[in-house]
XYZ file of C-alpha atoms in Angstrom:
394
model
C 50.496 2.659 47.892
C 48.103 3.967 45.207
C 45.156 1.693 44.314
C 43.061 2.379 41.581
C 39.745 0.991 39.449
C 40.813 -1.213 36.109
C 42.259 0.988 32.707
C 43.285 -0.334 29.648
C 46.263 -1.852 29.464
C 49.333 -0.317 29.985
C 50.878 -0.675 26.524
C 48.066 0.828 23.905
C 48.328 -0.138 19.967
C 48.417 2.718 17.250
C 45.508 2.253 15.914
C 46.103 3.256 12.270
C 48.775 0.644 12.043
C 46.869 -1.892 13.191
C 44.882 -1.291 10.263
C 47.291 -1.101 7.788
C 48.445 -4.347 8.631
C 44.604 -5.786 8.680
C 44.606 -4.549 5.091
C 48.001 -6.319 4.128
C 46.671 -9.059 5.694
C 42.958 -9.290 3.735
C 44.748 -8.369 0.563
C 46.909 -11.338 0.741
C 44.164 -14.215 1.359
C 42.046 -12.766 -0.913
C 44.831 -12.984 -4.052
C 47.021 -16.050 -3.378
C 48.243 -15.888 -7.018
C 50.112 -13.491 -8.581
C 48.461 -9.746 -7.779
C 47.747 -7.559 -10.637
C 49.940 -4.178 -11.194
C 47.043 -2.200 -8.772
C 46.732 -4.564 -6.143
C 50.572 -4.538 -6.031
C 51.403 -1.282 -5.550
C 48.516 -1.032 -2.936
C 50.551 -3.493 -0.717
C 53.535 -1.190 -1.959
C 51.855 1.496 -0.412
C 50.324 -0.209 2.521
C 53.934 -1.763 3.399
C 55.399 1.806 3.638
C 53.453 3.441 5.696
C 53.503 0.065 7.885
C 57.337 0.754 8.245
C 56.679 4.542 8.979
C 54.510 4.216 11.506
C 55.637 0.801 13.293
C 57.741 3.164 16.010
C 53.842 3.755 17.486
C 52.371 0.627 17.214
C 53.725 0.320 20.864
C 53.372 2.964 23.555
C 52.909 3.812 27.031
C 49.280 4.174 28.188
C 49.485 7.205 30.525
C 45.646 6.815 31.263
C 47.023 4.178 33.892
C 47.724 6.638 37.083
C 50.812 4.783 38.418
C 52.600 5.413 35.170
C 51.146 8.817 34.600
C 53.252 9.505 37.924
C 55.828 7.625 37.117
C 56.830 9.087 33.394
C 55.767 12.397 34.361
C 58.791 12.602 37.295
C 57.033 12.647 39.804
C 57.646 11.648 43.146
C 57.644 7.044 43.283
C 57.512 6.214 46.600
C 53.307 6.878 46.893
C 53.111 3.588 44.663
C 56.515 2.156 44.812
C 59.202 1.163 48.145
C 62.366 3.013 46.055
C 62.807 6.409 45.430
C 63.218 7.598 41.504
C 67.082 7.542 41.858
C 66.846 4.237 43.607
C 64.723 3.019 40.345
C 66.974 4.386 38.146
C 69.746 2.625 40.022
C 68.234 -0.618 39.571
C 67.350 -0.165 35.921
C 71.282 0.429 35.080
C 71.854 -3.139 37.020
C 69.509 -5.040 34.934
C 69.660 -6.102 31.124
C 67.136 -2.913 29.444
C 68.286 -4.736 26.186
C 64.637 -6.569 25.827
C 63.604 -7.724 22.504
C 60.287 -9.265 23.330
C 57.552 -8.908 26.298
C 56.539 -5.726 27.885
C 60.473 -3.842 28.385
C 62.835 -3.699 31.152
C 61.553 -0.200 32.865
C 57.648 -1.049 32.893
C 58.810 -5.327 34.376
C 60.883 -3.308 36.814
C 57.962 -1.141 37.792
C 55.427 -4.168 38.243
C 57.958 -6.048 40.158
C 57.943 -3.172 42.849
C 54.497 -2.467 42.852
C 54.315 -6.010 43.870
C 56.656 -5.860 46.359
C 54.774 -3.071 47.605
C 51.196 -4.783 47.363
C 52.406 -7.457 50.136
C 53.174 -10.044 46.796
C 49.744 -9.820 45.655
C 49.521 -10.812 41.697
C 45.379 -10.074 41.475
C 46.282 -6.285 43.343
C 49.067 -5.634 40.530
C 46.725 -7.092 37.920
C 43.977 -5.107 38.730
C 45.954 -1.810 38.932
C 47.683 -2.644 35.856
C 45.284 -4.250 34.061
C 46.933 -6.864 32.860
C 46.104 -10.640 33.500
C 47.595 -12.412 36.773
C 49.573 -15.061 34.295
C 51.161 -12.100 33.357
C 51.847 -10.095 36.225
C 53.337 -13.988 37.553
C 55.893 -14.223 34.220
C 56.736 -10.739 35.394
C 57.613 -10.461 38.915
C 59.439 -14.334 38.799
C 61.587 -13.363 35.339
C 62.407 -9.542 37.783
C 63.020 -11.414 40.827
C 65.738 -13.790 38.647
C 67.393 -10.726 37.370
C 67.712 -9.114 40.459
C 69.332 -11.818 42.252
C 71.462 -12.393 39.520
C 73.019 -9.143 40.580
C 73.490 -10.016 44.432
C 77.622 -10.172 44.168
C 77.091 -6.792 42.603
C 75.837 -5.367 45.049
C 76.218 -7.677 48.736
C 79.523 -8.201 48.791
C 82.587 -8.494 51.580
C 84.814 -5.547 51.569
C 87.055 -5.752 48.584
C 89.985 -3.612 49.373
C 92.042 -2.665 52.328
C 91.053 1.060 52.475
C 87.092 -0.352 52.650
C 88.116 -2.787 55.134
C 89.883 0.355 57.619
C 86.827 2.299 56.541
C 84.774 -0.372 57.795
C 86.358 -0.903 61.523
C 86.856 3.168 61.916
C 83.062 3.264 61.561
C 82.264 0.336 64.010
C 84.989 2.616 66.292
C 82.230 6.274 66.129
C 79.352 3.412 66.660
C 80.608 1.534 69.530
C 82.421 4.783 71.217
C 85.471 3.306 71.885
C 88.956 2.206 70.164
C 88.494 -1.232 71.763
C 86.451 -2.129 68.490
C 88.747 -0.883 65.846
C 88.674 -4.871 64.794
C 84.805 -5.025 64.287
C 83.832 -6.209 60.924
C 80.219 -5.987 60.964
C 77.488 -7.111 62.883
C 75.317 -10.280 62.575
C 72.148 -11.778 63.035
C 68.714 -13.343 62.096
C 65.155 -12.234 61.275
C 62.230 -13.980 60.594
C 60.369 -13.353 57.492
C 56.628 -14.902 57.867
C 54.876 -17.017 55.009
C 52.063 -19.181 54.264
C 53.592 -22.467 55.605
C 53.356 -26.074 53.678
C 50.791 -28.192 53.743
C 51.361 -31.169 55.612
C 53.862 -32.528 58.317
C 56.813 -30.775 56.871
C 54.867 -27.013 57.795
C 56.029 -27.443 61.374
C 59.239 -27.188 60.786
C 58.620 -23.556 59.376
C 56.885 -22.532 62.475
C 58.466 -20.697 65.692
C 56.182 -17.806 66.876
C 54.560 -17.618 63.134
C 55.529 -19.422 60.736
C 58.523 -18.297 59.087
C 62.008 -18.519 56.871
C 65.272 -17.079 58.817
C 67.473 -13.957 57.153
C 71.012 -14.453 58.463
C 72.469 -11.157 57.624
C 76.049 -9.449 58.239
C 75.689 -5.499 57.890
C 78.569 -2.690 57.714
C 78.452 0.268 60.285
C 76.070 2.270 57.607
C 73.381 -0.811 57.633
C 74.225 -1.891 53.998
C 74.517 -5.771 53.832
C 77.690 -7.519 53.221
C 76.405 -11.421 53.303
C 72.815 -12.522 53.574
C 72.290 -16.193 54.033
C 68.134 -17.018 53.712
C 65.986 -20.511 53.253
C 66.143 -21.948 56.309
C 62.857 -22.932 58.342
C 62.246 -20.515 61.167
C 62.111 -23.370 63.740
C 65.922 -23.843 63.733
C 68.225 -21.594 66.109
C 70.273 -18.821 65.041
C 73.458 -20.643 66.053
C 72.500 -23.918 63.773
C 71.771 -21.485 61.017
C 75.502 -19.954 61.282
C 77.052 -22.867 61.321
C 75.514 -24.209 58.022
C 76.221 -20.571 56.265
C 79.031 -20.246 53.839
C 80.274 -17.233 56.182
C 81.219 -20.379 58.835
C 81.636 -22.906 56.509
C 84.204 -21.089 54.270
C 85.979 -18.805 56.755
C 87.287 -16.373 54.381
C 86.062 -13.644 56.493
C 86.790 -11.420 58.656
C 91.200 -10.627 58.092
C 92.970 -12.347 60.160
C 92.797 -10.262 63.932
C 89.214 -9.147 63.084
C 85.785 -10.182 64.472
C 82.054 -10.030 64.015
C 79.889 -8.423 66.439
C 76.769 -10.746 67.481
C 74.395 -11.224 69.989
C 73.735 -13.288 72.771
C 71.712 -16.195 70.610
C 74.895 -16.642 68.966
C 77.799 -18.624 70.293
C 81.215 -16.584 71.195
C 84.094 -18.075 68.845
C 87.257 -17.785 68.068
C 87.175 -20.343 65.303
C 86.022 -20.675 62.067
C 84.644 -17.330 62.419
C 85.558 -15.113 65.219
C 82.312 -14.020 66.441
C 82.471 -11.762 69.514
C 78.967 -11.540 71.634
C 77.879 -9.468 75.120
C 78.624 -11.136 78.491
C 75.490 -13.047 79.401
C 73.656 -12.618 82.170
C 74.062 -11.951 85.612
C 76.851 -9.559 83.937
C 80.003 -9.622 86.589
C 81.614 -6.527 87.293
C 81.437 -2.513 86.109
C 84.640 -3.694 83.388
C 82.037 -6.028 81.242
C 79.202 -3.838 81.836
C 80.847 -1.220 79.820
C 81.617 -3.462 77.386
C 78.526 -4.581 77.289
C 77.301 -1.734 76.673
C 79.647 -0.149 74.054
C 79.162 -3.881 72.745
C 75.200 -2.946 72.222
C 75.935 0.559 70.359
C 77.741 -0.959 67.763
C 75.944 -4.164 66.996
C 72.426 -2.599 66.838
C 73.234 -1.321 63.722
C 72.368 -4.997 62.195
C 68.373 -3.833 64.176
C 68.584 -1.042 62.518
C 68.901 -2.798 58.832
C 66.787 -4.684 59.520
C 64.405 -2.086 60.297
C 64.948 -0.588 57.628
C 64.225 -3.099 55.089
C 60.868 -4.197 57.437
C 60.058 -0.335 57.080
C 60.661 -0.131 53.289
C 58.962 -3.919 52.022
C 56.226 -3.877 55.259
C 53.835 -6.279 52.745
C 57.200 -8.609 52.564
C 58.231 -8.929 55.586
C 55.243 -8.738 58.071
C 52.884 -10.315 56.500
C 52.123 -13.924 54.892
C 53.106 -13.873 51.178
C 50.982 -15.460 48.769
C 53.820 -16.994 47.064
C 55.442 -20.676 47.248
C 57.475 -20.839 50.369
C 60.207 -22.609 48.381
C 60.069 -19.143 46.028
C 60.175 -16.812 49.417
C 64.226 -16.803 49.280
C 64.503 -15.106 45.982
C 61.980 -12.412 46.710
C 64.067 -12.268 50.390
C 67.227 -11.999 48.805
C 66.020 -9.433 45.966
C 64.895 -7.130 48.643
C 68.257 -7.192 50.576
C 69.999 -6.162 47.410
C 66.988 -2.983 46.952
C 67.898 -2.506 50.555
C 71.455 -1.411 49.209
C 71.121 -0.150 45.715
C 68.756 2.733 48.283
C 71.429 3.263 50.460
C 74.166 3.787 47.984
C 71.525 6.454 46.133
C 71.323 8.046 49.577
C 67.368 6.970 49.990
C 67.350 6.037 53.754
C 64.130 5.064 55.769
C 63.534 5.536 59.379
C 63.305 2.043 60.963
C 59.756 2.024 62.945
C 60.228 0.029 66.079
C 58.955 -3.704 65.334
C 58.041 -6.240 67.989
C 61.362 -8.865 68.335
C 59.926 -12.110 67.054
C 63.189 -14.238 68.110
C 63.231 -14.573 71.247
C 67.279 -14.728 72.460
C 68.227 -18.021 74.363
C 71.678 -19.657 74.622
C 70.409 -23.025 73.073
C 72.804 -24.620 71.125
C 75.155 -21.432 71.398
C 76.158 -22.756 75.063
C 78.318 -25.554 73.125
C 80.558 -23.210 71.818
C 80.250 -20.720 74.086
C 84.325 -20.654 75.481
C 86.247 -20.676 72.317
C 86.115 -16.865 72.098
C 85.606 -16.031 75.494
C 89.354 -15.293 76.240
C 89.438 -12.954 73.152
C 86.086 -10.397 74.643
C 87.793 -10.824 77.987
C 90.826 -8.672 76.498
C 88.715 -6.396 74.795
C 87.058 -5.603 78.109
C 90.211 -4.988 79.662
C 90.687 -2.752 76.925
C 87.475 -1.083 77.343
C 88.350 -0.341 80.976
C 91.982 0.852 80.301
C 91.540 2.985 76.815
C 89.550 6.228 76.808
C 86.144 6.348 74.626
C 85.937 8.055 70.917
C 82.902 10.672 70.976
C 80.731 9.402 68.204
C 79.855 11.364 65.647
C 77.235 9.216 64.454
C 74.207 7.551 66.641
C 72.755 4.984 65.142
C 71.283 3.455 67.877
């Protein structure tokens, strides 16, 4: 990210027209009556060239370096987490038709640089130039839009043809026709921020404290459901079972399943979740599947790796923003996350300490109910042959 000493601001006036309309303006408190035939075609005169040159009373101020770069086509990602076709992409999702404030494409380019300065308001207002109060409007009236778009752009598979596209790819990841039912592949991250004051701050705190991103990803690592807000002392398995996804149980189809991992419970019902034998693992039959289990649902560790890699200010560091204002910016990311990889801009996930430590907790109360259903897909793993993979993910 590009940082950069203070310019003017980043919308300049025309300065002639600014005087033309000082003059309209002196000529009418100085005559309050009726004008006389010179002073009125003055303001004739002076109102004309006011509607000639009112197209330049507002333009961009290139002297600013991150839209020099910017409207110049060159290359975003020094000052910005998207790539230019990933901007564009999220300028055609949100409403360009602004009739007041500072326009669509220079809010959109705030709210990134924001996201990119670790949601630091004085950093944008400094580079920008323009007051905090401002910079605040901004990035909370972006943040809005963009989540306004989420069902646009997260969504379940909508037809049958993205549904068999779906569990062919989880087939290449796993290695093995066994998994021609997978789904996707869920699970939690931890997103740290400045906790509450008071008694009620513990309750956010695990390792650091933190808010929990329940995600469910498809085999490319583009999110299907999120489900963020909750306080990062509660298990994973407490967090599913308060989601929509379990609550609802209109996904997966009927004979389908979720990969997971071990800090989730093994079900059959509501929502057929389908997790790695636990250990001491029994037998060379579920240590296969354990293992083709593993190549398939780290593709959920790789999105999120992704999205760490691409918002690293977000999600690794304390925001200076109200936690109770921390789920929008969460969710608005996850939706960047997959307007980039529908545009083709992909990120190498760096490799991230685990903060969530994986313990059977409440998990071991439901453990059973799907534990009859990965026994027969072990079976299967031992009886079918394995599918060469043509993509490794893992």
């Amino acid at each position: 990210m590009t940082l950069c000493l203070p310019v003017p601001p980043l919308l300049i006036s025309n300065m002639d027209t600014d005087h033309v309309l000082a003059c309209v303006i002196s000529l009418l408190m100085e005559e309050p009556q009726q004008p006389t035939r010179h002073r009125r075609m003055i303001l004739l005169r002076l109102r004309d060239n006011h509607v000639q040159t009112r197209a330049l009373y507002c333009r961009i101020n290139l002297s600013v370096p991150v839209l020099d770069r910017f409207y110049n086509n060159e290359d975003t990602r020094p000052d910005f987490p998207l790539s230019r076709e990933s901007v564009t992409a999220l300028l055609n999702l949100l409403n360009q038709d602004r009739r007041h404030g500072w326009g669509a494409p220079i809010e959109a380019l705030v709210f990134l640089f924001w996201l990119a300065s670790g949601a630091a308001y004085r950093v944008v207002s400094r580079v920008f130039a323009i007051p905090r109060s401002t910079v605040h409007h901004i990035v909370h009236r972006v943040t809005e839009e963009v989540v306004t778009t989420r069902h646009q752009v997260i969504h379940l598979p909508r037809t049958p043809e993205d549904q068999d596209a779906m569990s062919n790819g989880f087939v290449q990841l796993a290695g093995h026709r066994a998994f021609v039912k997978a789904a996707g592949a869920i699970d939690c991250c931890h997103v740290r921020i400045n906790p509450p004051s008071g008694p009620d701050g513990q309750c956010y705190r695990k390792l650091l404290p933190s808010i929990i991103l329940q995600a469910v990803c498809d085999r490319q690592g583009r999110f299907i459901d999120t489900y963020v807000g909750w306080p990062g002392s509660v298990h994973d398995s407490r967090v599913l079972r308060n989601s929509p996804l379990y609550r609802q149980a209109i996904y997966p189809p009927p004979g389908h399943f979720i990969l997971a991992d071990g800090g989730h419970p093994c079900l059959q019902h509501p929502l057929p979740l389908i997790t790695p034998y636990k250990s001491p693992v029994q037998g060379v039959g579920a240590l296969c599947f354990n293992s083709h289990h593993s190549r398939a649902c780290c593709i959920i560790e790789r999105a999120f790796g992704m999205i760490k890699t691409r918002f690293r200010a977000i999600f690794l560091q304390a925001q200076e923003v109200h936690h109770t204002f921390v789920p929008h910016v969460i969710t608005a990311c996850a939706i960047l996350h997959n307007i980039c990889l529908g545009v083709g801009d992909v990120v190498a996930p760096e490799d991230e300490p685990e903060d969530d430590v994986q313990d059977e907790g409440e998990a071991g109360l439901e453990a059973g109910s799907g534990a009859l259903w990965r026994d027969r897909l072990s079976a299967e793993v031992s009886a079918l042959e394995g599918v060469p993979l043509d993509h490794d993910y893992c």
